[in-house]
Structure formats: structure tokens, C-alpha cells
PDB file of N, CA and C in Angstrom:
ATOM      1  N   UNK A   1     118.913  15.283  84.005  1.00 52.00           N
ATOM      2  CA  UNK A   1     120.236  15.834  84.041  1.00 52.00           C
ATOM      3  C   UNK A   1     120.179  17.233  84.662  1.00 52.00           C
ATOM      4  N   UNK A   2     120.987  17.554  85.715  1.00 57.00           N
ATOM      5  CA  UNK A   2     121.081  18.569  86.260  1.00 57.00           C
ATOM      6  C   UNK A   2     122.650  19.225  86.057  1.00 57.00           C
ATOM      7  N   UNK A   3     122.070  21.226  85.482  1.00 56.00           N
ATOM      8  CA  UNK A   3     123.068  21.682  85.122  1.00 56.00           C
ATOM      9  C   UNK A   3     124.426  22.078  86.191  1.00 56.00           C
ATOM     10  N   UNK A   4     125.355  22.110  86.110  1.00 59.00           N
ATOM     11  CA  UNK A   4     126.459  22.638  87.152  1.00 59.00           C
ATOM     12  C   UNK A   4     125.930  24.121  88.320  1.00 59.00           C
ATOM     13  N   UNK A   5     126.648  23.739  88.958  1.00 56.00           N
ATOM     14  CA  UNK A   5     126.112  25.003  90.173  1.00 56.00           C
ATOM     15  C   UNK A   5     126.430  26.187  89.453  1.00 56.00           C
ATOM     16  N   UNK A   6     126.979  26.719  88.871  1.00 54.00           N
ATOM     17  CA  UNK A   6     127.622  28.104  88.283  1.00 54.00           C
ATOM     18  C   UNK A   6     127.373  28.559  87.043  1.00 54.00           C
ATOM     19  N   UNK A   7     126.485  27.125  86.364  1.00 54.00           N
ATOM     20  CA  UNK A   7     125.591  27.810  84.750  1.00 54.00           C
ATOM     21  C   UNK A   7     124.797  28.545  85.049  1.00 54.00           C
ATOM     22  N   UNK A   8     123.863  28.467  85.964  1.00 54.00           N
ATOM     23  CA  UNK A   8     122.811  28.868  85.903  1.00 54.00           C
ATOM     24  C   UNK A   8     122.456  30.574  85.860  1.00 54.00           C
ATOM     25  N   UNK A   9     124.275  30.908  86.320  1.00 52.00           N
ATOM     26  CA  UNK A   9     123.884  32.509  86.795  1.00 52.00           C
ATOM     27  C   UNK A   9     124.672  32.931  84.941  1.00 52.00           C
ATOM     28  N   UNK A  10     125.575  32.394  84.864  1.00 52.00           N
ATOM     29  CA  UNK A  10     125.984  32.442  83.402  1.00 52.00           C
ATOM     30  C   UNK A  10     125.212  32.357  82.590  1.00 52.00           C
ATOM     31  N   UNK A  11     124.472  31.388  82.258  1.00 52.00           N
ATOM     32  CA  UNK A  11     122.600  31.513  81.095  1.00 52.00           C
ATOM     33  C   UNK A  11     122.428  32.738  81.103  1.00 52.00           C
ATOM     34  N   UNK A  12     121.785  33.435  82.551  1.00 53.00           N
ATOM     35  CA  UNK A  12     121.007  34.437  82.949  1.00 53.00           C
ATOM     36  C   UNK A  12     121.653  35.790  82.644  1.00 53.00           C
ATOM     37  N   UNK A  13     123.204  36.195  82.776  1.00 52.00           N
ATOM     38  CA  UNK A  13     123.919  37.314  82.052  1.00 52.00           C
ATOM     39  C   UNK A  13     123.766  37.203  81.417  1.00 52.00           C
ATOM     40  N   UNK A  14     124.448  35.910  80.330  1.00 53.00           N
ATOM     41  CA  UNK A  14     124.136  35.614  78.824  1.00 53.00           C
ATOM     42  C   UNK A  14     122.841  36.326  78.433  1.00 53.00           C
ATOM     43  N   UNK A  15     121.880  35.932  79.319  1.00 53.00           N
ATOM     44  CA  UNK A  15     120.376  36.045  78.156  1.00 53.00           C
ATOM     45  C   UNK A  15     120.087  37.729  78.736  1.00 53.00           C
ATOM     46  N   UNK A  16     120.944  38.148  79.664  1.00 53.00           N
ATOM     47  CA  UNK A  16     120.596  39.387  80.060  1.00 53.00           C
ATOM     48  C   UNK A  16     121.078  40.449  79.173  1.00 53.00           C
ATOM     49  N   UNK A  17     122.552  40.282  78.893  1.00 54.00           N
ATOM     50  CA  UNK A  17     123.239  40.830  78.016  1.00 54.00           C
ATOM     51  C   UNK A  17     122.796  40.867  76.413  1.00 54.00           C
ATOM     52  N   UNK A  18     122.542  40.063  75.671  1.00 56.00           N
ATOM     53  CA  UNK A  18     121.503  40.006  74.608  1.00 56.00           C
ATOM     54  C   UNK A  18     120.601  40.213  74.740  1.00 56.00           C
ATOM     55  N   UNK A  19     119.845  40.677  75.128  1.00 57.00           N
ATOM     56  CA  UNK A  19     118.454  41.703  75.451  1.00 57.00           C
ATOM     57  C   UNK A  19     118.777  42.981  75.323  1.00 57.00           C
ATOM     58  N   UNK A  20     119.798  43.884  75.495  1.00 55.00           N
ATOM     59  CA  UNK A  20     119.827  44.920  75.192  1.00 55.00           C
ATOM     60  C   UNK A  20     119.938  45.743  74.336  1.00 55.00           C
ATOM     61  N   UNK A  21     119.105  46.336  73.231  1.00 57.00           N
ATOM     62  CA  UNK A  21     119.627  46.922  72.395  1.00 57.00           C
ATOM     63  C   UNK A  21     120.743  47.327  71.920  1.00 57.00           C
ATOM     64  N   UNK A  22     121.162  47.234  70.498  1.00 60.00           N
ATOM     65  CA  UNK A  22     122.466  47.952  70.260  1.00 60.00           C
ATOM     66  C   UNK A  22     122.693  48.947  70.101  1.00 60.00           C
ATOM     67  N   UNK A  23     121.582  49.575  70.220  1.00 61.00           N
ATOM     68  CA  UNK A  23     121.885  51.088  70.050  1.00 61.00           C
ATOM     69  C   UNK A  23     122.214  52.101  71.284  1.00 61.00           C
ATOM     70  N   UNK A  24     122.409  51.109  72.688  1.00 60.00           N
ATOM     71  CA  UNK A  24     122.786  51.623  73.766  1.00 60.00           C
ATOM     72  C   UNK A  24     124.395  51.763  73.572  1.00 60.00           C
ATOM     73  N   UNK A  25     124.958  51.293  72.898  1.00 69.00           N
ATOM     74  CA  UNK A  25     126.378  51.222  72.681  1.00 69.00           C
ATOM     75  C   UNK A  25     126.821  52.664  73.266  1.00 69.00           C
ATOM     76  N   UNK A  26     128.420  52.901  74.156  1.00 73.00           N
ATOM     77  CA  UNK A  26     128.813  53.677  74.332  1.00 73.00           C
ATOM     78  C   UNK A  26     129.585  54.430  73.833  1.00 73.00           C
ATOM     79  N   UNK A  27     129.855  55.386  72.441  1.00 74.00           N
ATOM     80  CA  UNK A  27     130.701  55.997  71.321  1.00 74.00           C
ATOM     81  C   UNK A  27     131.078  57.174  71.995  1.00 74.00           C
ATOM     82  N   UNK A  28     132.834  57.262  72.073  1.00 76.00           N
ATOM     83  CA  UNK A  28     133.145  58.585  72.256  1.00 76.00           C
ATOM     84  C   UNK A  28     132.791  59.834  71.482  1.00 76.00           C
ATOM     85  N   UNK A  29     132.903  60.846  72.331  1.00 76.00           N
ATOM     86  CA  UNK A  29     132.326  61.872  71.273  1.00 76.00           C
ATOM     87  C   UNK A  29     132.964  62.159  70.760  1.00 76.00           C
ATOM     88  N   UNK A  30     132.392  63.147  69.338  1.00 88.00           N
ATOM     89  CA  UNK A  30     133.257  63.394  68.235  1.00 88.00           C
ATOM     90  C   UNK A  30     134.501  64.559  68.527  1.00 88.00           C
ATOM     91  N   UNK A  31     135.170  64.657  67.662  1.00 89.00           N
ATOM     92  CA  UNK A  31     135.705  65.899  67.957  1.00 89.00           C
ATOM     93  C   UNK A  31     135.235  66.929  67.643  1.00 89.00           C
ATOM     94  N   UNK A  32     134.275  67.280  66.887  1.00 88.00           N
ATOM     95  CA  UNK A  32     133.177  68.447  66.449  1.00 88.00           C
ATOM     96  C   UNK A  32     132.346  68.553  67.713  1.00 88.00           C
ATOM     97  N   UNK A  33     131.456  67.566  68.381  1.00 86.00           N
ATOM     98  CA  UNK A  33     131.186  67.853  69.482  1.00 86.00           C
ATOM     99  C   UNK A  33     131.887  68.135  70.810  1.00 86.00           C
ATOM    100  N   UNK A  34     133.102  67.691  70.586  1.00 87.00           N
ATOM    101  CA  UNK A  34     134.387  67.943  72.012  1.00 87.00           C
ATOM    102  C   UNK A  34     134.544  70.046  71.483  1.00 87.00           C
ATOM    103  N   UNK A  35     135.080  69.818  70.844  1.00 85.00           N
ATOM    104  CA  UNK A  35     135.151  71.308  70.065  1.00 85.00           C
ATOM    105  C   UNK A  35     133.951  72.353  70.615  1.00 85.00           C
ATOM    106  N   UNK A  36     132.461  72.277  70.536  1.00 84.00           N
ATOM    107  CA  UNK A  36     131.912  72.703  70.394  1.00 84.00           C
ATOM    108  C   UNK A  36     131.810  72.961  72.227  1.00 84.00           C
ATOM    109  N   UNK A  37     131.877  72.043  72.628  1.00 84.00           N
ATOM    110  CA  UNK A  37     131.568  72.146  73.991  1.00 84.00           C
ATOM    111  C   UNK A  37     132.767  72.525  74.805  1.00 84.00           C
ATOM    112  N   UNK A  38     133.913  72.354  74.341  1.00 81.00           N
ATOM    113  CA  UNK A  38     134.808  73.342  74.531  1.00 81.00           C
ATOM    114  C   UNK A  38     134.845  74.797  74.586  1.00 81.00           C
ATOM    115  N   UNK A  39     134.256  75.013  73.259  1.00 79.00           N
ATOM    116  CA  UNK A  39     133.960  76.522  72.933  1.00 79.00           C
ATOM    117  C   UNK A  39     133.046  77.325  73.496  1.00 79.00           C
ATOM    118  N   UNK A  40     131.566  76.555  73.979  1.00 81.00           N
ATOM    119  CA  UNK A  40     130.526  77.514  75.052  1.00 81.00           C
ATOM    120  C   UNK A  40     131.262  77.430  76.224  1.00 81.00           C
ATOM    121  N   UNK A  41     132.302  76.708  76.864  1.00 81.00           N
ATOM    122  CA  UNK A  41     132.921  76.687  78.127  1.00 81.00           C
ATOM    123  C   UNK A  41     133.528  78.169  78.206  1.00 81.00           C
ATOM    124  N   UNK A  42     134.404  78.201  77.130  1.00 78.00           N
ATOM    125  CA  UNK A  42     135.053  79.336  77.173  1.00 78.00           C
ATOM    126  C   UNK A  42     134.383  80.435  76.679  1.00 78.00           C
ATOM    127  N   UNK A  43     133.152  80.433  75.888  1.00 75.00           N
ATOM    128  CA  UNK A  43     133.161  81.807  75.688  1.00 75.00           C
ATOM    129  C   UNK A  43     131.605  82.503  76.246  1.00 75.00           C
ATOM    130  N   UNK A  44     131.482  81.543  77.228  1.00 78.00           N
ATOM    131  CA  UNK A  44     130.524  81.918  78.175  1.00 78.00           C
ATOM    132  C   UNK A  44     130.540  83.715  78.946  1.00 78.00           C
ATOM    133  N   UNK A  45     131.616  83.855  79.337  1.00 76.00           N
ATOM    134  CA  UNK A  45     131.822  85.407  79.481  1.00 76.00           C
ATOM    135  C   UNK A  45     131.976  86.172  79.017  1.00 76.00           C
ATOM    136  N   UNK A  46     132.867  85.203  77.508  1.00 78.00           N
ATOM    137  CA  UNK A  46     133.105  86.400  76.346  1.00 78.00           C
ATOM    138  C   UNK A  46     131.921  86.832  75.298  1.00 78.00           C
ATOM    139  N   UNK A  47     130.785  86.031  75.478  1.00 80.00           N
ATOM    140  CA  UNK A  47     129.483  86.401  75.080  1.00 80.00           C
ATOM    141  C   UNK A  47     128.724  87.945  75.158  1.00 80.00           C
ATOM    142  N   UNK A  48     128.762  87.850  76.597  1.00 80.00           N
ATOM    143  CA  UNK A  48     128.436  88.584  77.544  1.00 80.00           C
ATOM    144  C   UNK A  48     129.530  90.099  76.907  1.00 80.00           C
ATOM    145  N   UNK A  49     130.505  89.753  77.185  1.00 85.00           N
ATOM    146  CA  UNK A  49     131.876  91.469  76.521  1.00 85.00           C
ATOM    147  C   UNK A  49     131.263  91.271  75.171  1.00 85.00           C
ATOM    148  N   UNK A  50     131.163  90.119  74.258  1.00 86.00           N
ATOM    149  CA  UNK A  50     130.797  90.868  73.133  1.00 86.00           C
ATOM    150  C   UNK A  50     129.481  91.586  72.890  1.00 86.00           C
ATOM    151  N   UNK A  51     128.494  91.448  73.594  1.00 85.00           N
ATOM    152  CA  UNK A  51     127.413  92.056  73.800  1.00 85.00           C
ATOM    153  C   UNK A  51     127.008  93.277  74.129  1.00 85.00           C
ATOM    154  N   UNK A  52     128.301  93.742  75.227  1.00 88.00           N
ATOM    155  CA  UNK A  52     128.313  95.096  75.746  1.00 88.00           C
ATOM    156  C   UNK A  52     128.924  95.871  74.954  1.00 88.00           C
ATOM    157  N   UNK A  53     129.928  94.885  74.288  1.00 92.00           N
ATOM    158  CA  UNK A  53     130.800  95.971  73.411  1.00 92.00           C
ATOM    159  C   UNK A  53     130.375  95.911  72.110  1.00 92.00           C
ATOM    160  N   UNK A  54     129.578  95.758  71.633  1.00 94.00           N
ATOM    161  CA  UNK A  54     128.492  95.602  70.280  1.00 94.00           C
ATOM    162  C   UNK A  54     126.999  96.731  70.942  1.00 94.00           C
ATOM    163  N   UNK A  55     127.093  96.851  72.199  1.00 94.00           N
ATOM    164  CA  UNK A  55     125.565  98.026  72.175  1.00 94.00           C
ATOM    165  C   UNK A  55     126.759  99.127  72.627  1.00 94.00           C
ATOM    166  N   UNK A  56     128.058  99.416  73.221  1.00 96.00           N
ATOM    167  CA  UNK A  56     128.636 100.466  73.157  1.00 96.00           C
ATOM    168  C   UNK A  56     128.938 101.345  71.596  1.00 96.00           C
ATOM    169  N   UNK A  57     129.052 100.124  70.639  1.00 97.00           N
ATOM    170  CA  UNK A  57     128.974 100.224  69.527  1.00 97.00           C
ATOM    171  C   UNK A  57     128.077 101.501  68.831  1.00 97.00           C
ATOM    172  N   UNK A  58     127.335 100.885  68.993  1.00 97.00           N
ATOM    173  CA  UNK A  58     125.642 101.417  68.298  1.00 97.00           C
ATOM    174  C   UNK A  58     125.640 102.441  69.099  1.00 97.00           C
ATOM    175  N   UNK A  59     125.791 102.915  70.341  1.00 96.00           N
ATOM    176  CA  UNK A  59     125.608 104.129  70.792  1.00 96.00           C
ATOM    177  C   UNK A  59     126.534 105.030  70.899  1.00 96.00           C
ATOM    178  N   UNK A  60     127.813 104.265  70.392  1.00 98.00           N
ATOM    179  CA  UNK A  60     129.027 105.669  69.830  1.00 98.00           C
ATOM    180  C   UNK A  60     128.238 105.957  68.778  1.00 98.00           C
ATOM    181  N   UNK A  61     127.685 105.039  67.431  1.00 98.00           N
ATOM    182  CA  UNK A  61     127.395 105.486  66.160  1.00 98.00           C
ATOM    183  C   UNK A  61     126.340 106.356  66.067  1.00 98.00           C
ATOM    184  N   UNK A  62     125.361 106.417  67.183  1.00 98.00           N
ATOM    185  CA  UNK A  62     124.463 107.044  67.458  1.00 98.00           C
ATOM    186  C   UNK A  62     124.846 108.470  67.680  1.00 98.00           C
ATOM    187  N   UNK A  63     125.874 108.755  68.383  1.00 98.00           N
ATOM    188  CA  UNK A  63     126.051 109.983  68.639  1.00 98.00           C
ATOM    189  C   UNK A  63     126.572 110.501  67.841  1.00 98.00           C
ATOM    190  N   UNK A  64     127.857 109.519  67.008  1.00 98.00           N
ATOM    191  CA  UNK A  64     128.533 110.104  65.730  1.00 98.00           C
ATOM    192  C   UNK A  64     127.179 111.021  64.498  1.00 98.00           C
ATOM    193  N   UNK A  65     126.217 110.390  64.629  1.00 98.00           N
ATOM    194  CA  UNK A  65     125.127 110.670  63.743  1.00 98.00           C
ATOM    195  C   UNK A  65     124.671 111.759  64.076  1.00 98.00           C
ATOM    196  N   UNK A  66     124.395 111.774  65.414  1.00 98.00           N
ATOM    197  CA  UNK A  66     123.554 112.948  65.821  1.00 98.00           C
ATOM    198  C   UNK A  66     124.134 114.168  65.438  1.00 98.00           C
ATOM    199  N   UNK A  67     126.029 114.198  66.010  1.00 98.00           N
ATOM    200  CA  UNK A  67     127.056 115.175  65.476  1.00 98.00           C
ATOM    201  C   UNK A  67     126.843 115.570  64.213  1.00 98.00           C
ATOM    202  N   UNK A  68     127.018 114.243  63.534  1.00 98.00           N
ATOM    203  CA  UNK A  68     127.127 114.905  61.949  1.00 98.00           C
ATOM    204  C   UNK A  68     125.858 115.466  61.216  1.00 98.00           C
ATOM    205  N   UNK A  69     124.833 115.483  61.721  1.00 97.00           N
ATOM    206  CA  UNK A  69     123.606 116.326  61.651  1.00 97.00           C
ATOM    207  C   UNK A  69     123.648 117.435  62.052  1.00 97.00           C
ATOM    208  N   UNK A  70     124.239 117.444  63.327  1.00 97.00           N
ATOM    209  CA  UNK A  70     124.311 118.819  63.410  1.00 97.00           C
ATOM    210  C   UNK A  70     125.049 120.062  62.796  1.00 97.00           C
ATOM    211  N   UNK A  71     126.355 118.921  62.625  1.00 97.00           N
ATOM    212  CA  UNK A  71     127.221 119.625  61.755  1.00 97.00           C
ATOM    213  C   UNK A  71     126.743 120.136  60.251  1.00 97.00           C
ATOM    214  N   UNK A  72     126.272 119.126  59.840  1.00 97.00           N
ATOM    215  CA  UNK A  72     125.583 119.730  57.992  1.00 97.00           C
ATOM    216  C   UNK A  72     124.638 120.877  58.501  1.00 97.00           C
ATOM    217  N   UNK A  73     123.616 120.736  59.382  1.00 96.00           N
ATOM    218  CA  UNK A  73     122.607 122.415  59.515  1.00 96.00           C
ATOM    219  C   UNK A  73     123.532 123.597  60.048  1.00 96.00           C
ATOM    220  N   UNK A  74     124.053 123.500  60.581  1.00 95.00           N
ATOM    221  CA  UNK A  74     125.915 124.130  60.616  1.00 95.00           C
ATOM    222  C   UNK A  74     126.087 124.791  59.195  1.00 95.00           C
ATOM    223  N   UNK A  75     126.763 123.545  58.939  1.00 95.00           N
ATOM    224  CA  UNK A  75     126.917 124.393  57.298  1.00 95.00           C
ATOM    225  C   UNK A  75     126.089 124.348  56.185  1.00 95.00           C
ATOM    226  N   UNK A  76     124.886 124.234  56.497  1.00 94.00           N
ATOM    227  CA  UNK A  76     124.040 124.899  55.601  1.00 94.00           C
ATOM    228  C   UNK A  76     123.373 126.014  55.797  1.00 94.00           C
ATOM    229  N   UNK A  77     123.258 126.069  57.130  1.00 91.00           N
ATOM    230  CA  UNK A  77     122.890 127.346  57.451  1.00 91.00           C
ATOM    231  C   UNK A  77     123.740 128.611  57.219  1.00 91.00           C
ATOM    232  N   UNK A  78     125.768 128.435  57.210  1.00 92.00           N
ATOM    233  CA  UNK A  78     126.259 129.241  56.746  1.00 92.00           C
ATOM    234  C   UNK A  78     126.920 129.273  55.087  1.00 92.00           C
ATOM    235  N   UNK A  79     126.073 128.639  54.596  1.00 91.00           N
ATOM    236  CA  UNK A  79     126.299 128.752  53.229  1.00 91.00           C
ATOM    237  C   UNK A  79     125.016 129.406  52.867  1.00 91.00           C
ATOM    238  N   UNK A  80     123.990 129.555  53.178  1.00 84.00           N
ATOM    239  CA  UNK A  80     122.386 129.889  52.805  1.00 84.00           C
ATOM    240  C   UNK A  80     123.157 131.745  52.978  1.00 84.00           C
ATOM    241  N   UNK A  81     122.441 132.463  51.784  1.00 79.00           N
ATOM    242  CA  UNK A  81     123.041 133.775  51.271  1.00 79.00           C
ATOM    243  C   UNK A  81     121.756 134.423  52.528  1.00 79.00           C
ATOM    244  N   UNK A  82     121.396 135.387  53.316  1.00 72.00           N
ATOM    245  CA  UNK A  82     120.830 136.035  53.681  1.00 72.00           C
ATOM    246  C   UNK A  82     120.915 136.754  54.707  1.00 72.00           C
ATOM    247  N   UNK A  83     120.369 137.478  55.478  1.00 68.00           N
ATOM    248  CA  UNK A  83     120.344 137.780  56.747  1.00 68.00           C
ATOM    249  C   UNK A  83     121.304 136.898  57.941  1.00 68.00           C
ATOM    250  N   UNK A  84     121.838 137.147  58.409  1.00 62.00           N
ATOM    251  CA  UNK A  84     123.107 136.569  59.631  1.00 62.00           C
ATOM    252  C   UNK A  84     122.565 136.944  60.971  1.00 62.00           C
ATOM    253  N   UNK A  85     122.198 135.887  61.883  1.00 59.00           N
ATOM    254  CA  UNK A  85     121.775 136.793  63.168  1.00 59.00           C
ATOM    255  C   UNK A  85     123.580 136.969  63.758  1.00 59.00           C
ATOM    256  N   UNK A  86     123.764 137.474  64.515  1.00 57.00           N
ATOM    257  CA  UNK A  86     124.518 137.886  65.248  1.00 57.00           C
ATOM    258  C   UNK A  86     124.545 137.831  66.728  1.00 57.00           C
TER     259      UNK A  86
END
């Protein structure tokens, strides 16, 4: 017995298609991952500003410090009872 002209390629998907794992399956992504990859899209530059403006930060506070050091030997030096240069 010989099969029809057009089984033969049908078997062969068939047995091709069941061979493949199921774990190839194609699942949309989540919305936690849509989200997420949304979010490095956009804040790809804003990384970058928050970075500059986080070490502008630290080096206003830096100077604020330095000031206010200077300021206390300032006034400790004119609170200390003695001799005054002039």
C-alpha cells in the first residue's frame, strides 16, 4: 500500500513539529519587564544629570565645610581673652 502524494510531507512537519521542545514557546513579556525596559530607555541621560548633579552636590558641601571651619577659628579666636594683633 502506497501512501497519498501529499502525506508524506505532512508525517514529516508533524514529526518535525513534535520534536521541539516546549520550552521554546513564545510568552509575551511581562509588564515588570516592559516597565523596566522602558525605564533604562528613558533614563539613560537622566543617569548621567543625576550623577553630575550628585558630585556638584558633594562639592558645594565641601566648601560649605571648609567655610564653616573657618568661620568657628573666626570666632574662637575672637572670643579667646588676650593680646589682639591689629
Amino acid at each position: 500500500m502506497q501512501a497519498a502524494p501529499g502525506t508524506a510531507v505532512l508525517a514529516t512537519a508533524t514529526r518535525a513539529s513534535s520534536a521541539l521542545p516546549s520550552t521554546l514557546s513564545v510568552r509575551p513579556p511581562s509588564v515588570t519587564g516592559a516597565l523596566r525596559a522602558l525605564e533604562e530607555l528613558l533614563m539613560r541621560g537622566g543617569q548621567r544629570t543625576a550623577r553630575r548633579n550628585a558630585w556638584t552636590a558633594v562639592l558645594e558641601d565641601r566648601r560649605r565645610a571648609k567655610d564653616r571651619r573657618e568661620a568657628q577659628h573666626v570666632l574662637e579666636a575672637v572670643a579667646t581673652p588676650g593680646p589682639r594683633a591689629t
